[in-house]
């Protein structure tokens, strides 16, 4: 366990390694994200970006290293998915995963910050504040006209937005967003960048994305991952001019 | 209605309640239990024990305390786990408690270690098979091979009397209705939405902060209690409970009823149980009797291949498609020009 008092970071990853059958997907990975920050993570396919998110959210347990949340208060490596979500970490998956058989409304309703215990949901009554929050989120993600449609009938881009909406509904302290603009048109991509910047006003965000235009649009600090560790860090211009980054991207 | 028909339909109604309990977990939470017959049988045995104790000294051996099979097997005293079953209230509690407790222990272990899918189905089969073997044993104290039978009274009324049979039939119908309303209340609540979320994307539900194992455990125990009540009402109407009820094949048969009626449609599950069992009675009384199991198998294959939503599921699907078509036609008639493209139609474009 790290010296818990010395970190002010929202997310502090230190020396994390994850292996799959001897293959090191994460290799002594270290970086940290400060409260209120938005951080973009780029890197070629297979660099370990998704595995990093798995390690933070409890889907995969790191072999070594520490993952510390919220100013050093919580060590995430000993917790499971539910506990980590309860602490205030929300996640959007690379492949949009929404509840296909539920309506858009119900997807958001399930995500809304509320009592998650069985007793709580069994006797749950929707409140008017909840409905108001739902309306606001629907407006933000531009899905108000489809609110009664089942999520399975949405387009790929709409599902991405719905999942971002579900993240918003959770009101997490930290949002991990994996490839949000995959399958979106240029206009949608631009809207998504605006949306994330807007959300970032009151939440810490880590976003993984390939789309350089999108990352440039975000205008935030960038980390380039390669073979499971940090290759370069800085502004998008600094990172994209870095020789090793150029090599990794063009060498493939 | 002739007496034999009352008893027959009373039996079907109990099966319908069992089907309902299976649909609650399978249709709405994706838990395919192939061992639900075990909970049904446990409820049945609890009721059977009460009925045995009511016989009193009217048995063949005339022992006021020990049931006939115990005298026959040289029992000197009533085993401790038979205590209390001379009271109906105690038996009623055990009808819920025995299946509920087994489901709790089983579910607690299985759901916490995240056993799902076909692996879970297999261990539910193993569970009911283990109980089958245990209840077959004479020294287990539940009548072994022959089970419990030769019942005389229930709450002081002759179980054979027409009036009693009518009351039992009515009580079964009330239990079915009650079971239906409980299931409905559960699945229409937010809890029920979480169940469907678990069914369709279990890991996503965890990342939203839900304790999936607790949800599964709750609904599994509720379902087992319902199956127990079904078994308890079944026993006085058929007049016997024996280890055969634990047979793995019985549990699978019950799942077929649900599939035929329509998984995830409560009315379908109940209907499926009634239809298939009616068919079973019809066929097994004629020259087709030896082929019933083949027929049942063929029915299952036919339903899963041709009617995967089941009877009620297909009906509902068809109706909703028709309504949609109707609505689309109406909208076309009312607003001739297509709606102008808006900001949202950008999002509606199918992605690559
Ligand atoms: N569960 C797993 N089992 C085996 N290998 C895996 C698993 N998850 C990821 N990997 C491997 O780890 C590497 C990193 O994957 P990933 O984190 O998905 O990359 P990225 O998201 O950066 O494209 C890949 O080579 C992938 O094949
Ligand atoms: Mg990835």
Coordinates of C-alpha atoms and ligand atoms in Angstrom, one line a residue:
Chain A
X1 CA 0.0 0.0 0.0
X2 CA 1.3 3.4 -0.9
X3 CA 1.8 6.2 1.6
X4 CA -1.8 7.2 1.6
X5 CA -1.3 10.7 2.7
X6 CA 1.0 11.8 -0.1
X7 CA -1.3 11.5 -3.1
X8 CA -3.8 14.1 -4.0
X9 CA -4.7 12.3 -7.2
X10 CA -8.2 11.2 -8.1
X11 CA -6.6 8.1 -9.7
X12 CA -3.2 7.0 -8.9
X13 CA -1.8 4.0 -10.8
X14 CA 1.6 2.8 -9.8
X15 CA 3.7 0.0 -11.2
X16 CA 0.7 -2.0 -12.4
X17 CA 1.3 -5.2 -14.4
X18 CA -1.3 -7.6 -15.8
X19 CA -0.4 -10.8 -17.6
X20 CA -2.5 -13.2 -19.7
X21 CA -0.8 -16.5 -20.0
X22 CA 2.6 -15.0 -19.8
X23 CA 1.7 -12.1 -22.2
X24 CA 2.1 -8.8 -20.4
X25 CA -0.8 -6.6 -21.4
X26 CA 0.2 -4.0 -18.8
X27 CA 3.8 -3.6 -18.0
X28 CA 4.7 -1.6 -14.9
X29 CA 2.2 1.1 -15.8
X30 CA 2.2 4.3 -13.8
X31 CA 0.4 7.5 -14.1
X32 CA -2.0 9.6 -12.2
X33 CA -5.0 11.9 -12.8
X34 CA -5.8 14.9 -10.6
X35 CA -9.3 15.8 -9.4
X36 CA -11.2 17.8 -12.0
X37 CA -8.8 16.8 -14.8
X38 CA -9.7 15.3 -18.1
X39 CA -7.1 12.9 -19.5
X40 CA -6.9 11.4 -22.9
X41 CA -5.2 8.1 -23.6
X42 CA -4.1 7.1 -27.0
X43 CA -2.1 4.2 -28.3
X44 CA -2.2 1.6 -31.0
X45 CA -4.6 -1.4 -30.9
X46 CA -3.5 -3.9 -28.2
X47 CA -1.5 -1.2 -26.3
X48 CA -3.4 -2.2 -23.1
X49 CA -5.8 0.8 -22.8
X50 CA -8.9 -1.4 -22.2
X51 CA -7.0 -3.7 -19.9
X52 CA -6.0 -0.6 -17.9
X53 CA -9.7 0.2 -17.4
X54 CA -10.4 -3.4 -16.5
X55 CA -7.7 -3.1 -13.8
X56 CA -9.2 0.0 -12.4
X57 CA -12.9 -1.2 -12.4
X58 CA -12.2 -4.6 -10.8
X59 CA -12.8 -6.7 -13.9
X60 CA -9.2 -7.8 -13.9
X61 CA -7.0 -8.0 -10.8
X62 CA -3.5 -6.6 -11.4
X63 CA -0.7 -9.0 -10.7
X64 CA 1.4 -6.3 -9.1
X65 CA 1.2 -2.6 -8.4
X66 CA -1.4 -0.4 -6.8
X67 CA -4.5 1.4 -8.0
X68 CA -5.5 4.1 -5.6
X69 CA -8.7 6.2 -5.8
X70 CA -9.8 9.5 -4.5
X71 CA -6.8 11.0 -2.8
X72 CA -5.4 7.8 -1.5
X73 CA -8.5 6.8 0.5
X74 CA -9.3 3.6 -1.4
X75 CA -7.1 0.8 -2.6
X76 CA -9.1 -0.6 -5.6
X77 CA -7.0 -3.8 -6.1
X78 CA -8.8 -5.5 -3.2
X79 CA -12.4 -4.6 -4.2
X80 CA -14.9 -6.1 -6.7
X81 CA -16.8 -4.4 -9.5
X82 CA -19.8 -3.5 -7.4
X83 CA -17.8 -2.0 -4.6
X84 CA -15.7 0.1 -7.0
X85 CA -18.8 1.3 -8.8
X86 CA -20.3 2.2 -5.4
X87 CA -17.2 4.3 -4.5
X88 CA -17.9 6.5 -7.6
X89 CA -16.2 5.1 -10.7
X90 CA -18.4 4.8 -13.8
X91 CA -17.3 3.2 -17.0
X92 CA -18.3 3.2 -20.6
X93 CA -17.3 0.1 -22.5
X94 CA -15.5 0.0 -25.8
X95 CA -18.3 -2.0 -27.3
X96 CA -21.4 -0.1 -26.2
X97 CA -23.2 -2.2 -23.6
X98 CA -26.7 -1.0 -22.8
X99 CA -29.7 -3.1 -21.8
X100 CA -31.2 -3.9 -25.2
X101 CA -34.6 -5.0 -23.9
X102 CA -35.1 -2.0 -21.7
X103 CA -36.3 1.4 -23.0
X104 CA -33.9 4.3 -23.1
X105 CA -35.7 5.7 -20.1
X106 CA -35.3 2.5 -18.1
X107 CA -31.7 2.3 -19.0
X108 CA -31.1 5.7 -17.5
X109 CA -33.4 5.0 -14.5
X110 CA -31.3 1.9 -13.6
X111 CA -28.2 4.0 -13.8
X112 CA -29.5 6.9 -11.7
X113 CA -27.7 7.3 -8.4
X114 CA -30.0 5.6 -5.9
X115 CA -30.4 2.8 -3.4
X116 CA -28.9 -0.3 -5.2
X117 CA -30.0 -2.8 -2.5
X118 CA -32.7 -5.4 -3.3
X119 CA -34.9 -3.9 -0.6
X120 CA -34.5 -0.5 -2.1
X121 CA -35.4 -1.4 -5.6
X122 CA -38.2 -3.7 -4.7
X123 CA -40.2 -0.9 -3.1
X124 CA -38.9 1.9 -5.3
X125 CA -41.1 4.8 -6.2
X126 CA -40.0 7.3 -8.9
X127 CA -39.8 10.8 -7.5
X128 CA -40.4 14.0 -9.4
X129 CA -36.7 15.0 -8.9
X130 CA -35.7 11.8 -10.5
X131 CA -37.9 12.5 -13.5
X132 CA -36.5 16.0 -13.8
X133 CA -32.9 14.6 -13.8
X134 CA -33.9 12.0 -16.4
X135 CA -35.3 14.8 -18.6
X136 CA -32.1 16.8 -18.3
X137 CA -29.9 13.8 -19.1
X138 CA -32.1 12.9 -22.1
X139 CA -31.7 16.4 -23.4
X140 CA -28.0 16.4 -22.9
X141 CA -27.5 13.2 -24.8
X142 CA -30.2 14.2 -27.4
X143 CA -32.3 11.1 -27.0
X144 CA -35.5 12.7 -25.8
X145 CA -37.4 11.7 -28.9
X146 CA -36.4 8.0 -28.5
X147 CA -36.9 7.8 -24.7
X148 CA -39.7 5.2 -25.1
X149 CA -37.8 3.1 -27.6
X150 CA -36.0 0.0 -26.6
X151 CA -32.3 0.5 -26.5
X152 CA -31.7 -2.4 -28.8
X153 CA -33.3 -0.4 -31.6
X154 CA -30.9 2.5 -31.4
X155 CA -28.0 3.1 -33.8
X156 CA -24.5 2.4 -32.8
X157 CA -23.8 6.1 -32.2
X158 CA -27.0 6.5 -30.2
X159 CA -26.0 3.6 -28.0
X160 CA -22.7 5.3 -27.3
X161 CA -24.5 8.4 -26.2
X162 CA -27.0 6.4 -24.1
X163 CA -24.1 4.8 -22.3
X164 CA -22.5 8.2 -21.7
X165 CA -25.9 9.3 -20.3
X166 CA -26.0 6.3 -18.0
X167 CA -22.5 7.4 -16.8
X168 CA -23.9 10.8 -16.1
X169 CA -26.9 9.4 -14.3
X170 CA -24.6 7.5 -11.9
X171 CA -23.0 10.8 -10.8
X172 CA -19.5 9.2 -10.4
X173 CA -16.5 11.1 -9.2
X174 CA -14.4 9.5 -12.0
X175 CA -15.6 8.5 -15.4
X176 CA -13.6 6.0 -17.6
X177 CA -14.7 6.3 -21.2
X178 CA -13.5 3.7 -23.7
X179 CA -13.5 4.8 -27.4
X180 CA -16.7 6.9 -27.3
X181 CA -16.7 8.1 -30.9
X182 CA -16.2 4.8 -32.6
X183 CA -18.9 4.5 -35.3
X184 CA -19.9 8.1 -35.1
X185 CA -20.1 10.7 -37.9
X186 CA -17.9 13.7 -37.8
X187 CA -20.7 15.9 -36.6
X188 CA -21.5 13.4 -33.8
X189 CA -17.8 13.2 -32.9
X190 CA -17.7 17.0 -32.5
X191 CA -20.8 16.9 -30.4
X192 CA -19.3 14.2 -28.2
X193 CA -16.2 16.3 -27.6
X194 CA -18.4 19.2 -26.6
X195 CA -20.4 17.0 -24.3
X196 CA -17.3 15.6 -22.6
X197 CA -15.9 19.1 -22.0
X198 CA -19.2 20.1 -20.5
X199 CA -19.2 17.1 -18.2
X200 CA -15.6 17.7 -17.2
X201 CA -16.7 21.0 -15.5
X202 CA -17.7 18.9 -12.5
X203 CA -16.2 15.5 -13.0
X204 CA -12.8 13.9 -13.5
X205 CA -12.6 12.0 -16.8
X206 CA -10.2 9.5 -18.4
X207 CA -11.0 9.0 -22.1
X208 CA -9.4 6.4 -24.4
X209 CA -9.7 7.3 -28.1
X210 CA -8.0 6.6 -31.4
X211 CA -9.6 9.5 -33.3
X212 CA -6.9 12.2 -33.3
X213 CA -9.2 15.0 -34.4
X214 CA -11.4 14.2 -31.4
X215 CA -8.5 14.2 -29.0
X216 CA -7.3 17.5 -30.4
X217 CA -10.8 18.8 -30.0
X218 CA -10.8 17.9 -26.3
X219 CA -7.6 20.0 -25.8
X220 CA -6.4 18.1 -22.8
X221 CA -3.3 16.4 -21.5
X222 CA -2.5 13.1 -23.4
X223 CA -0.8 9.9 -22.6
X224 CA 0.4 7.5 -25.2
X225 CA 0.4 3.9 -24.2
X226 CA 2.5 1.2 -26.0
X227 CA 2.9 -2.4 -25.0
X228 CA 1.4 -1.8 -21.6
X229 CA 3.3 1.2 -20.4
X230 CA 3.5 4.9 -20.9
X231 CA 5.4 5.9 -24.0
X232 CA 4.9 9.6 -23.9
X233 CA 2.9 12.2 -22.0
X234 CA 2.1 15.9 -22.7
X235 CA -0.1 18.0 -24.9
X236 CA -1.4 16.4 -28.1
X237 CA 1.2 18.4 -30.2
X238 CA 4.1 17.3 -27.9
X239 CA 2.9 13.7 -28.0
X240 CA 2.3 13.5 -31.7
X241 CA 5.7 15.0 -32.4
X242 CA 7.5 12.6 -30.1
X243 CA 9.8 10.4 -32.2
X244 CA 9.0 7.1 -30.5
X245 CA 5.2 7.7 -30.8
X246 CA 5.6 8.4 -34.6
X247 CA 7.6 5.2 -34.8
X248 CA 5.0 3.2 -33.1
X249 CA 2.2 4.5 -35.1
X250 CA 3.9 4.6 -38.5
X251 CA 5.9 1.4 -37.9
X252 CA 2.8 -0.7 -37.9
Chain B
X1 CA -67.5 -31.6 -12.8
X2 CA -66.8 -35.3 -12.0
X3 CA -64.5 -35.9 -9.0
X4 CA -61.7 -37.4 -11.0
X5 CA -61.6 -34.3 -13.2
X6 CA -61.4 -32.0 -10.2
X7 CA -58.4 -33.9 -8.9
X8 CA -56.8 -33.9 -12.4
X9 CA -57.2 -30.2 -13.0
X10 CA -56.1 -29.5 -9.4
X11 CA -52.9 -31.3 -10.2
X12 CA -52.4 -29.2 -13.4
X13 CA -53.0 -26.0 -11.5
X14 CA -50.2 -27.0 -9.1
X15 CA -47.9 -27.7 -12.1
X16 CA -48.9 -24.2 -13.4
X17 CA -47.7 -22.7 -10.2
X18 CA -44.4 -24.6 -10.5
X19 CA -44.1 -23.4 -14.1
X20 CA -44.6 -19.8 -12.9
X21 CA -41.9 -20.1 -10.3
X22 CA -39.5 -21.4 -13.0
X23 CA -40.4 -18.6 -15.4
X24 CA -39.7 -16.0 -12.7
X25 CA -36.1 -16.9 -12.6
X26 CA -35.5 -18.2 -16.1
X27 CA -37.6 -15.8 -18.1
X28 CA -36.7 -12.7 -16.1
X29 CA -33.3 -13.4 -14.6
X30 CA -31.8 -15.9 -17.0
X31 CA -31.3 -18.6 -14.3
X32 CA -32.1 -21.9 -15.9
X33 CA -32.8 -24.2 -13.1
X34 CA -33.1 -27.9 -14.1
X35 CA -33.7 -28.9 -10.5
X36 CA -36.8 -27.0 -9.5
X37 CA -38.6 -30.3 -9.1
X38 CA -36.6 -30.7 -5.9
X39 CA -38.2 -27.6 -4.3
X40 CA -41.6 -28.8 -5.4
X41 CA -40.9 -32.2 -3.9
X42 CA -39.6 -30.8 -0.6
X43 CA -42.8 -28.8 -0.2
X44 CA -44.7 -31.9 -1.1
X45 CA -42.9 -34.0 1.5
X46 CA -43.5 -31.3 4.2
X47 CA -47.2 -31.6 3.5
X48 CA -47.0 -35.4 3.3
X49 CA -45.4 -35.5 6.7
X50 CA -48.3 -33.6 8.1
X51 CA -50.8 -35.9 6.4
X52 CA -49.0 -38.9 7.7
X53 CA -49.2 -37.7 11.3
X54 CA -53.0 -37.1 10.8
X55 CA -53.5 -40.8 10.2
X56 CA -52.8 -41.5 13.9
X57 CA -53.8 -44.9 15.0
X58 CA -55.9 -45.6 11.9
X59 CA -52.9 -47.1 10.1
X60 CA -52.5 -50.8 9.4
X61 CA -50.3 -51.3 12.4
X62 CA -52.4 -49.0 14.6
X63 CA -49.5 -47.2 16.1
X64 CA -50.7 -43.8 17.3
X65 CA -47.3 -42.1 16.9
X66 CA -45.4 -43.9 14.2
X67 CA -46.5 -44.0 10.6
X68 CA -46.8 -47.5 9.1
X69 CA -43.6 -47.5 7.2
X70 CA -41.6 -46.7 10.4
X71 CA -43.3 -49.6 12.3
X72 CA -42.5 -51.8 9.4
X73 CA -38.9 -50.7 9.4
X74 CA -38.6 -51.2 13.1
X75 CA -38.3 -47.6 14.2
X76 CA -38.6 -47.3 18.0
X77 CA -39.4 -43.6 18.1
X78 CA -40.3 -40.8 15.9
X79 CA -37.1 -39.2 14.3
X80 CA -36.5 -35.7 15.7
X81 CA -37.1 -34.1 12.3
X82 CA -40.7 -35.4 12.3
X83 CA -41.5 -33.4 15.5
X84 CA -44.0 -30.7 15.0
X85 CA -45.5 -32.1 11.8
X86 CA -48.7 -33.1 13.7
X87 CA -49.5 -29.3 13.7
X88 CA -50.7 -27.8 10.4
X89 CA -49.1 -24.4 11.2
X90 CA -45.7 -26.1 11.6
X91 CA -46.0 -28.0 8.4
X92 CA -47.1 -24.8 6.6
X93 CA -44.0 -23.0 7.8
X94 CA -41.8 -26.0 6.7
X95 CA -43.5 -26.0 3.3
X96 CA -41.9 -22.6 2.7
X97 CA -38.8 -23.0 4.9
X98 CA -37.4 -26.3 3.6
X99 CA -37.3 -25.3 -0.1
X100 CA -36.4 -21.8 0.8
X101 CA -33.5 -22.8 2.9
X102 CA -32.1 -25.3 0.4
X103 CA -32.4 -22.6 -2.3
X104 CA -30.7 -20.1 -0.1
X105 CA -27.7 -22.4 0.7
X106 CA -27.4 -23.5 -2.9
X107 CA -27.8 -20.0 -4.4
X108 CA -25.5 -18.4 -1.9
X109 CA -22.7 -20.7 -3.0
X110 CA -23.5 -20.8 -6.7
X111 CA -24.2 -17.1 -7.2
X112 CA -21.3 -15.8 -5.1
X113 CA -18.8 -18.0 -7.1
X114 CA -20.5 -16.6 -10.2
X115 CA -21.6 -20.0 -11.6
X116 CA -23.9 -19.2 -14.5
X117 CA -25.3 -20.6 -17.7
X118 CA -25.1 -24.3 -18.5
X119 CA -22.8 -24.9 -15.5
X120 CA -25.5 -23.7 -13.1
X121 CA -28.1 -25.8 -14.9
X122 CA -25.9 -28.9 -14.5
X123 CA -25.4 -28.4 -10.7
X124 CA -29.1 -27.9 -10.2
X125 CA -29.6 -31.3 -11.9
X126 CA -27.0 -32.7 -9.6
X127 CA -28.8 -31.3 -6.6
X128 CA -32.1 -32.8 -7.4
X129 CA -30.4 -36.1 -8.3
X130 CA -28.6 -36.2 -4.9
X131 CA -31.9 -35.6 -3.1
X132 CA -33.5 -38.4 -5.2
X133 CA -30.9 -40.8 -4.0
X134 CA -31.2 -39.7 -0.4
X135 CA -35.0 -39.9 -0.3
X136 CA -34.8 -43.4 -1.8
X137 CA -33.0 -44.7 1.2
X138 CA -35.2 -46.4 3.9
X139 CA -33.0 -45.1 6.7
X140 CA -33.5 -41.5 5.6
X141 CA -36.8 -41.5 7.4
X142 CA -39.2 -40.5 4.6
X143 CA -40.6 -43.8 3.6
X144 CA -37.9 -44.7 1.1
X145 CA -39.0 -46.0 -2.3
X146 CA -42.7 -45.9 -1.5
X147 CA -42.7 -42.4 -0.1
X148 CA -45.6 -41.1 1.9
X149 CA -49.2 -42.2 1.1
X150 CA -52.5 -43.6 2.4
X151 CA -53.5 -40.2 3.7
X152 CA -56.8 -39.9 5.6
X153 CA -57.5 -36.3 6.7
X154 CA -56.4 -32.8 6.1
X155 CA -57.4 -30.3 8.8
X156 CA -60.0 -32.8 10.0
X157 CA -61.6 -33.3 6.5
X158 CA -61.4 -36.5 4.6
X159 CA -59.0 -36.0 1.7
X160 CA -61.0 -38.3 -0.6
X161 CA -64.3 -36.5 0.0
X162 CA -65.7 -34.5 -3.0
X163 CA -66.0 -31.3 -0.9
X164 CA -62.4 -31.5 0.3
X165 CA -61.3 -32.0 -3.3
X166 CA -63.2 -29.0 -4.5
X167 CA -61.7 -26.9 -1.7
X168 CA -58.2 -28.1 -2.5
X169 CA -58.8 -27.3 -6.1
X170 CA -60.0 -23.8 -5.3
X171 CA -57.1 -23.2 -2.9
X172 CA -54.7 -24.3 -5.7
X173 CA -56.3 -21.8 -8.0
X174 CA -56.0 -19.1 -5.4
X175 CA -52.4 -20.0 -4.8
X176 CA -51.8 -19.8 -8.6
X177 CA -53.4 -16.4 -8.8
X178 CA -51.5 -15.2 -5.7
X179 CA -48.2 -16.5 -7.2
X180 CA -49.0 -14.7 -10.4
X181 CA -49.6 -11.4 -8.7
X182 CA -46.5 -11.7 -6.6
X183 CA -44.4 -12.4 -9.7
X184 CA -46.1 -9.5 -11.5
X185 CA -45.4 -7.2 -8.6
X186 CA -41.7 -8.3 -8.6
X187 CA -41.1 -7.9 -12.3
X188 CA -42.9 -4.6 -12.7
X189 CA -40.9 -3.0 -9.9
X190 CA -37.5 -1.5 -10.3
X191 CA -36.2 -4.7 -8.8
X192 CA -37.6 -6.5 -11.8
X193 CA -35.9 -4.1 -14.2
X194 CA -32.6 -5.0 -12.5
X195 CA -33.4 -8.7 -13.0
X196 CA -33.9 -8.2 -16.7
X197 CA -30.7 -6.2 -16.8
X198 CA -28.9 -9.1 -15.2
X199 CA -30.4 -11.5 -17.6
X200 CA -29.2 -9.5 -20.6
X201 CA -25.9 -8.0 -19.5
X202 CA -24.9 -9.3 -16.1
X203 CA -21.4 -7.8 -15.9
X204 CA -22.7 -4.4 -17.1
X205 CA -25.2 -4.5 -14.1
X206 CA -22.3 -5.1 -11.8
X207 CA -20.4 -2.1 -13.1
X208 CA -23.5 0.0 -12.4
X209 CA -23.1 -0.9 -8.7
X210 CA -25.7 -3.6 -8.3
X211 CA -24.9 -6.7 -6.2
X212 CA -26.0 -9.2 -8.8
X213 CA -25.6 -12.2 -6.4
X214 CA -28.1 -10.7 -3.9
X215 CA -30.7 -10.1 -6.6
X216 CA -30.3 -13.6 -7.9
X217 CA -30.4 -15.1 -4.5
X218 CA -33.6 -13.2 -3.5
X219 CA -35.5 -14.2 -6.6
X220 CA -34.2 -17.8 -6.5
X221 CA -35.4 -18.3 -2.9
X222 CA -38.8 -16.7 -3.7
X223 CA -39.1 -19.0 -6.7
X224 CA -38.2 -22.1 -4.6
X225 CA -40.8 -21.1 -2.0
X226 CA -43.5 -20.9 -4.7
X227 CA -42.5 -24.3 -6.0
X228 CA -42.7 -25.6 -2.5
X229 CA -46.3 -24.4 -2.1
X230 CA -47.2 -25.9 -5.5
X231 CA -45.8 -29.3 -4.3
X232 CA -47.6 -29.0 -1.0
X233 CA -51.0 -28.5 -2.7
X234 CA -50.2 -31.3 -5.2
X235 CA -49.7 -34.0 -2.6
X236 CA -53.2 -34.2 -1.0
X237 CA -54.7 -34.1 -4.4
X238 CA -52.7 -37.0 -5.9
X239 CA -52.6 -38.8 -2.6
X240 CA -48.9 -39.7 -2.6
X241 CA -45.4 -38.2 -2.6
X242 CA -42.4 -40.4 -3.4
X243 CA -38.8 -39.9 -4.4
X244 CA -39.8 -40.0 -8.1
X245 CA -40.7 -36.3 -7.8
X246 CA -37.0 -35.6 -7.5
X247 CA -36.2 -37.3 -10.8
X248 CA -34.1 -34.9 -13.0
X249 CA -36.4 -35.6 -15.9
X250 CA -39.4 -34.1 -14.0
X251 CA -37.5 -30.9 -13.6
X252 CA -36.6 -30.8 -17.3
X253 CA -40.2 -31.5 -18.2
X254 CA -41.3 -28.5 -16.1
X255 CA -38.9 -26.3 -18.0
X256 CA -40.4 -27.5 -21.3
X257 CA -43.9 -26.4 -20.2
X258 CA -42.4 -22.9 -19.7
X259 CA -40.7 -22.9 -23.1
X260 CA -43.9 -24.1 -24.8
X261 CA -46.1 -21.4 -23.2
X262 CA -43.5 -18.7 -23.6
X263 CA -40.5 -17.9 -21.5
X264 CA -40.7 -14.5 -19.9
X265 CA -44.5 -14.3 -20.1
X266 CA -46.0 -15.3 -16.8
X267 CA -49.4 -16.3 -18.3
X268 CA -47.5 -18.3 -20.9
X269 CA -45.7 -20.4 -18.3
X270 CA -49.0 -21.3 -16.6
X271 CA -50.7 -22.0 -19.9
X272 CA -47.8 -24.1 -21.1
X273 CA -48.1 -26.3 -18.0
X274 CA -51.8 -26.7 -18.5
X275 CA -51.6 -27.5 -22.2
X276 CA -48.7 -29.9 -22.1
X277 CA -50.1 -31.8 -19.1
X278 CA -53.5 -32.0 -20.7
X279 CA -51.8 -33.4 -23.7
X280 CA -49.8 -35.8 -21.6
X281 CA -53.0 -37.2 -19.9
X282 CA -54.7 -37.5 -23.3
X283 CA -51.8 -39.3 -25.0
X284 CA -50.7 -41.5 -22.2
X285 CA -54.2 -42.9 -21.8
X286 CA -54.3 -44.1 -25.5
X287 CA -52.2 -46.4 -27.7
X288 CA -49.6 -43.6 -28.0
X289 CA -48.7 -44.0 -24.3
X290 CA -45.3 -45.6 -24.9
X291 CA -44.3 -42.7 -27.1
X292 CA -45.1 -39.9 -24.8
X293 CA -41.5 -39.0 -24.0
X294 CA -40.6 -38.9 -27.7
X295 CA -43.6 -36.7 -28.3
X296 CA -42.5 -34.4 -25.5
X297 CA -39.0 -34.2 -26.9
X298 CA -40.3 -33.5 -30.4
X299 CA -42.6 -30.8 -28.9
X300 CA -39.7 -29.2 -27.3
X301 CA -37.6 -29.2 -30.4
X302 CA -40.5 -27.9 -32.5
X303 CA -41.2 -25.1 -30.1
X304 CA -37.6 -24.0 -29.8
X305 CA -37.1 -24.2 -33.6
X306 CA -40.4 -22.9 -34.9
X307 CA -41.9 -20.9 -32.0
X308 CA -38.9 -19.7 -29.9
X309 CA -41.1 -17.2 -28.1
X310 CA -43.6 -19.9 -27.1
X311 CA -47.4 -19.7 -27.5
X312 CA -48.0 -16.5 -25.6
X313 CA -44.7 -14.9 -26.5
X314 CA -45.5 -15.3 -30.2
X315 CA -49.0 -14.0 -29.8
X316 CA -47.8 -10.9 -28.0
X317 CA -45.1 -10.3 -30.6
X318 CA -47.6 -10.6 -33.4
X319 CA -50.0 -8.2 -31.7
X320 CA -47.3 -5.6 -31.0
X321 CA -46.2 -5.7 -34.6
X322 CA -49.7 -5.2 -35.7
X323 CA -50.2 -2.3 -33.4
X324 CA -47.0 -0.7 -34.7
X325 CA -48.1 -1.2 -38.3
X326 CA -51.5 0.4 -37.4
X327 CA -49.8 3.3 -35.8
X328 CA -47.5 3.8 -38.8
X329 CA -50.4 3.7 -41.2
X330 CA -52.4 6.2 -39.1
X331 CA -49.4 8.6 -38.9
X332 CA -49.0 8.4 -42.7
X333 CA -52.6 9.1 -43.3
X334 CA -52.6 12.1 -40.9
X335 CA -49.3 13.7 -41.9
X336 CA -48.7 13.2 -45.6
X337 CA -45.2 14.8 -45.9
X338 CA -42.2 13.2 -44.2
X339 CA -41.0 15.0 -41.1
X340 CA -38.1 17.4 -41.8
X341 CA -34.6 16.2 -40.8
X342 CA -33.6 17.4 -37.4
X343 CA -30.4 17.3 -35.3
X344 CA -31.4 14.0 -33.9
X345 CA -31.7 12.3 -37.3
X346 CA -27.9 12.7 -37.5
X347 CA -27.7 10.3 -34.6
X348 CA -30.1 8.0 -36.1
X349 CA -27.9 7.3 -39.1
X350 CA -26.7 3.6 -38.9
X351 CA -23.1 3.4 -38.0
X352 CA -20.5 1.3 -39.8
Ligands
LIG1 N1 -8.9 -11.5 -21.2 C1 -7.8 -11.5 -22.0 N2 -7.1 -12.7 -22.2 C2 -6.0 -12.7 -23.0 N3 -5.5 -11.7 -23.6 C3 -6.1 -10.5 -23.4 C4 -7.2 -10.3 -22.6 N4 -7.6 -9.0 -22.6 C5 -6.7 -8.4 -23.3 N5 -5.8 -9.2 -23.8 C6 -4.6 -8.9 -24.6 O1 -4.0 -7.8 -24.0 C7 -3.6 -6.8 -25.0 C8 -4.1 -5.5 -24.7 O2 -5.5 -5.5 -25.0 P1 -6.4 -4.2 -24.8 O3 -6.2 -3.7 -23.4 O4 -7.8 -4.6 -25.2 O5 -5.8 -3.2 -25.9 P2 -6.4 -1.8 -26.4 O6 -7.6 -1.5 -25.6 O7 -5.3 -0.8 -26.1 O8 -6.6 -1.9 -27.8 C9 -4.0 -7.4 -26.4 O9 -2.9 -8.0 -27.0 C10 -5.1 -8.4 -26.0 O10 -5.0 -9.4 -27.0
LIG2 MG1 -9.5 -1.3 -26.3

